[in-house]
Amino acid sequence: AQKVTQAQTEISVVEKEDVTLDCVYETRDTTYYLFWYKQPPSGELVFLIRRNSFDEQNEISGRYSWNFQKSTSSFNFTITASQVVDSAVYFCALSGGNAGNMLTFGGGTRLMVKP
Amino acid sequence: EAGVTQFPSHSVIEKGQTVTLRCDPISGHDNLYWYRRVMGKEIKFLLHFVKESKQDESGMPNNRFLAERTGGTYSTLKVQPAELEDSGVYFCASSRYSATGELFFGEGSRLTVL
């Protein structure tokens, strides 16, 4: 069985602070994919990133960066110099290599960035 | 390019009534998925269409839920009869490829069963 845990249900920061959203996963698959999605107030889930289990390189995209560590089964997401527009619910998700796009989601972390 | 659209955005019905949710995927996306989030729980997979065929419906909770995708275009998800525990947000997503490609989600349809 697959499981994704986002222990932080809610985080509040002040604008320009850095913030890290934690994600820990469980899977028996040797090949799997990890995702982060953002859910702004409008409701849709916006794709942010996908990583496969064979690629442990960290990735940076502007103010966003992701740290994938297989040794600790974690795929953490850091926002540098947070902005009010970053306020949203962020979901970490996992899919097995043979499961197509059947995603297992974590419970989400609500991030509030205050001006 | 239009995104995934869902209708209605919010539906309030009484227990025992029927509700039909609609999803229009992105044009050209053969893969269509339904997910839902009930109050306080994670977003859960319901089913996956490839064109008009059900590829995986392992997440459908029971036979009160019926999903169709006639002609391989838009999809409907009917709940009949609705129960209180069906309340939640129903998300539709589409993708061009099924092999763990990027999913494009709609804004969701919020269902409230009273």
Coordinates of C-alpha atoms in Angstrom, one line a residue:
Chain A
A1 CA 0.0 0.0 0.0
Q2 CA 1.1 3.5 -0.7
K3 CA 0.9 6.4 1.8
V4 CA 1.9 10.0 1.8
T5 CA 2.1 12.0 5.0
Q6 CA 2.2 15.8 5.3
A7 CA 2.6 16.3 9.0
Q8 CA 2.2 20.1 8.8
T9 CA -1.5 20.8 8.4
E10 CA -1.1 24.6 8.5
I11 CA 1.9 26.9 8.4
S12 CA 1.9 30.7 8.8
V13 CA 4.8 32.9 7.8
V14 CA 5.5 36.5 7.2
E15 CA 6.3 37.6 3.7
K16 CA 9.9 37.2 2.6
E17 CA 10.5 34.3 5.0
D18 CA 11.6 31.0 3.7
V19 CA 9.3 28.1 4.4
T20 CA 9.7 24.3 3.9
L21 CA 6.8 22.0 3.5
D22 CA 7.5 18.4 4.5
C23 CA 6.4 15.2 2.7
V24 CA 7.2 11.7 3.7
Y25 CA 6.0 8.7 1.6
E26 CA 5.7 5.0 1.8
T27 CA 5.7 2.6 -1.2
R28 CA 6.9 -0.9 -2.0
D29 CA 7.4 0.0 -5.7
T30 CA 11.0 0.3 -6.9
T31 CA 9.9 2.7 -9.6
Y32 CA 7.6 5.5 -8.5
Y33 CA 6.9 9.2 -9.1
L34 CA 6.5 12.1 -6.7
F35 CA 4.5 15.2 -7.3
W36 CA 3.7 18.5 -5.7
Y37 CA 0.4 20.3 -6.5
K38 CA -0.7 23.8 -5.4
Q39 CA -4.4 24.5 -4.7
P40 CA -5.0 28.3 -4.7
P41 CA -8.3 29.7 -3.4
S42 CA -9.9 29.2 -6.9
G43 CA -9.9 25.5 -6.2
E44 CA -8.0 23.8 -9.0
L45 CA -5.0 21.7 -8.4
V46 CA -2.0 23.2 -10.2
F47 CA 0.9 20.9 -11.1
L48 CA 4.3 22.1 -9.8
I49 CA 6.7 19.3 -10.2
R50 CA 7.2 15.6 -10.9
R51 CA 10.2 13.5 -9.9
N52 CA 10.9 9.9 -10.6
S53 CA 12.5 7.6 -8.1
F54 CA 15.7 7.3 -10.0
D55 CA 16.5 10.9 -10.0
E56 CA 17.5 12.3 -6.7
Q57 CA 18.9 15.5 -7.9
N58 CA 17.4 18.5 -6.2
E59 CA 15.6 20.9 -8.4
I60 CA 15.2 24.6 -8.3
S61 CA 12.6 26.7 -10.2
G62 CA 12.8 30.3 -9.3
R63 CA 11.9 30.7 -5.7
Y64 CA 10.8 27.0 -5.5
S65 CA 13.1 24.2 -4.7
W66 CA 12.6 20.5 -4.0
N67 CA 14.7 18.1 -2.0
F68 CA 14.2 14.4 -2.7
Q69 CA 15.9 12.0 -0.4
K70 CA 15.2 8.3 -0.9
S71 CA 17.1 7.4 2.3
T72 CA 14.5 9.1 4.4
S73 CA 11.6 8.7 1.9
S74 CA 11.1 12.4 1.8
F75 CA 10.3 14.9 -0.9
N76 CA 10.3 18.3 0.8
F77 CA 9.4 21.6 -0.9
T78 CA 11.0 25.0 0.0
I79 CA 9.7 28.4 -1.0
T80 CA 12.4 31.1 -0.7
A81 CA 11.4 34.6 0.1
S82 CA 7.7 33.8 0.3
Q83 CA 5.1 36.1 -1.1
V84 CA 1.4 36.6 -0.3
V85 CA 0.5 34.9 -3.6
D86 CA 2.1 31.7 -2.4
S87 CA -0.8 31.4 0.1
A88 CA -2.5 28.1 -0.9
V89 CA -2.9 24.5 0.1
Y90 CA 0.0 22.4 -1.1
F91 CA -0.4 18.7 -1.8
C92 CA 2.3 16.1 -2.1
A93 CA 1.4 13.0 -4.1
L94 CA 2.8 9.6 -5.2
S95 CA 2.2 7.2 -8.0
G96 CA 3.6 3.8 -8.5
G97 CA 5.5 2.9 -11.7
N98 CA 2.7 0.7 -12.9
A99 CA -0.2 2.7 -11.6
G100 CA -0.5 5.1 -14.5
N101 CA -1.7 8.4 -13.1
M102 CA -3.4 7.0 -10.0
L103 CA -2.1 9.4 -7.5
T104 CA -2.0 8.9 -3.7
F105 CA -2.3 12.3 -2.1
G106 CA -1.1 13.6 1.3
G107 CA -3.5 15.5 3.4
G108 CA -2.2 18.8 2.3
T109 CA -0.5 21.7 4.0
R110 CA -2.2 25.1 4.2
L111 CA 0.3 27.9 3.8
M112 CA -0.6 31.4 4.8
V113 CA 1.8 34.1 3.9
K114 CA 1.1 37.4 5.7
P115 CA 2.2 40.8 4.4
Chain B
E1 CA -6.1 26.4 -24.7
A2 CA -9.1 25.9 -22.3
G3 CA -8.4 24.0 -19.1
V4 CA -10.4 21.2 -17.5
T5 CA -13.9 22.5 -16.8
Q6 CA -16.3 21.1 -14.3
F7 CA -20.0 21.8 -13.7
P8 CA -21.6 22.6 -11.4
S9 CA -19.2 24.3 -9.2
H10 CA -21.4 23.6 -6.2
S11 CA -24.5 21.5 -5.8
V12 CA -26.7 21.2 -2.7
I13 CA -29.1 18.3 -2.6
E14 CA -31.0 16.2 -0.1
K15 CA -30.2 12.7 0.9
G16 CA -31.8 10.3 -1.5
Q17 CA -31.7 12.7 -4.5
T18 CA -29.6 12.3 -7.6
V19 CA -26.8 14.5 -8.8
T20 CA -24.8 14.4 -12.0
L21 CA -21.4 16.1 -12.2
R22 CA -19.9 16.9 -15.6
C23 CA -16.3 17.2 -16.6
D24 CA -14.9 18.6 -19.9
P25 CA -11.2 17.6 -20.3
I26 CA -8.6 19.5 -22.2
S27 CA -9.1 18.9 -25.9
G28 CA -7.0 16.0 -27.2
H29 CA -6.5 14.4 -23.7
D30 CA -7.5 10.8 -23.9
N31 CA -7.1 10.2 -20.2
L32 CA -9.7 11.4 -17.8
Y33 CA -9.7 10.9 -14.1
W34 CA -12.1 11.5 -11.2
Y35 CA -10.9 12.1 -7.7
R36 CA -12.7 13.3 -4.6
R37 CA -12.0 14.8 -1.3
V38 CA -14.4 14.2 1.5
M39 CA -14.3 16.4 4.6
G40 CA -11.1 16.1 6.6
K41 CA -9.6 13.3 4.4
E42 CA -7.1 13.0 1.6
I43 CA -7.9 13.4 -2.1
K44 CA -8.8 9.9 -3.3
F45 CA -8.7 8.4 -6.7
L46 CA -12.1 7.2 -8.1
L47 CA -11.5 6.1 -11.6
H48 CA -9.6 6.5 -14.9
F49 CA -10.9 6.6 -18.4
V50 CA -8.9 6.1 -21.5
K51 CA -11.1 7.6 -24.2
E52 CA -14.5 6.0 -23.6
S53 CA -13.2 2.9 -21.7
K54 CA -12.8 2.5 -18.0
Q55 CA -9.2 1.7 -17.4
D56 CA -9.3 1.5 -13.7
E57 CA -12.4 2.0 -11.5
S58 CA -10.9 0.5 -8.3
G59 CA -11.6 3.7 -6.3
M60 CA -15.3 3.9 -6.9
P61 CA -16.8 3.6 -3.4
N62 CA -20.0 1.6 -4.3
N63 CA -22.6 1.1 -6.9
R64 CA -24.4 4.3 -6.2
F65 CA -21.7 6.0 -8.3
L66 CA -21.8 5.7 -12.1
A67 CA -19.3 7.3 -14.4
E68 CA -19.6 7.5 -18.1
R69 CA -17.6 9.0 -20.9
T70 CA -19.6 8.6 -24.0
G71 CA -17.7 9.3 -27.2
G72 CA -14.5 9.7 -25.3
T73 CA -15.0 13.5 -24.8
Y74 CA -16.7 14.8 -21.7
S75 CA -17.5 12.6 -18.7
T76 CA -20.3 12.5 -16.2
L77 CA -20.3 11.2 -12.6
K78 CA -23.8 10.4 -11.3
V79 CA -24.5 9.7 -7.6
Q80 CA -27.8 8.0 -7.1
P81 CA -29.1 8.0 -4.4
A82 CA -26.9 10.5 -2.7
E83 CA -25.9 9.9 1.0
L84 CA -24.6 12.3 3.6
E85 CA -21.1 10.8 3.4
D86 CA -20.9 11.6 -0.3
S87 CA -20.4 15.3 0.5
G88 CA -17.1 16.6 -0.6
V89 CA -15.2 18.1 -3.6
Y90 CA -15.1 16.0 -6.8
F91 CA -12.1 16.8 -9.0
C92 CA -11.7 15.9 -12.6
A93 CA -8.3 15.7 -14.3
S94 CA -7.1 15.0 -17.7
S95 CA -3.8 14.1 -19.3
R96 CA -2.5 13.4 -22.8
Y97 CA -0.5 10.4 -21.6
S98 CA -1.3 7.8 -19.0
A99 CA 2.3 7.0 -18.0
T100 CA 2.6 9.3 -15.0
G101 CA 2.4 12.4 -17.1
E102 CA 1.3 15.7 -15.8
L103 CA -2.4 15.8 -14.7
F104 CA -4.4 19.0 -15.3
F105 CA -7.1 19.4 -12.7
G106 CA -10.4 21.3 -12.8
E107 CA -11.6 23.5 -10.1
G108 CA -13.7 20.8 -8.6
S109 CA -17.4 20.3 -8.0
R110 CA -18.4 20.8 -4.4
L111 CA -21.3 18.4 -3.4
T112 CA -23.2 19.0 -0.2
V113 CA -25.8 16.4 0.8
L114 CA -28.2 17.5 3.5

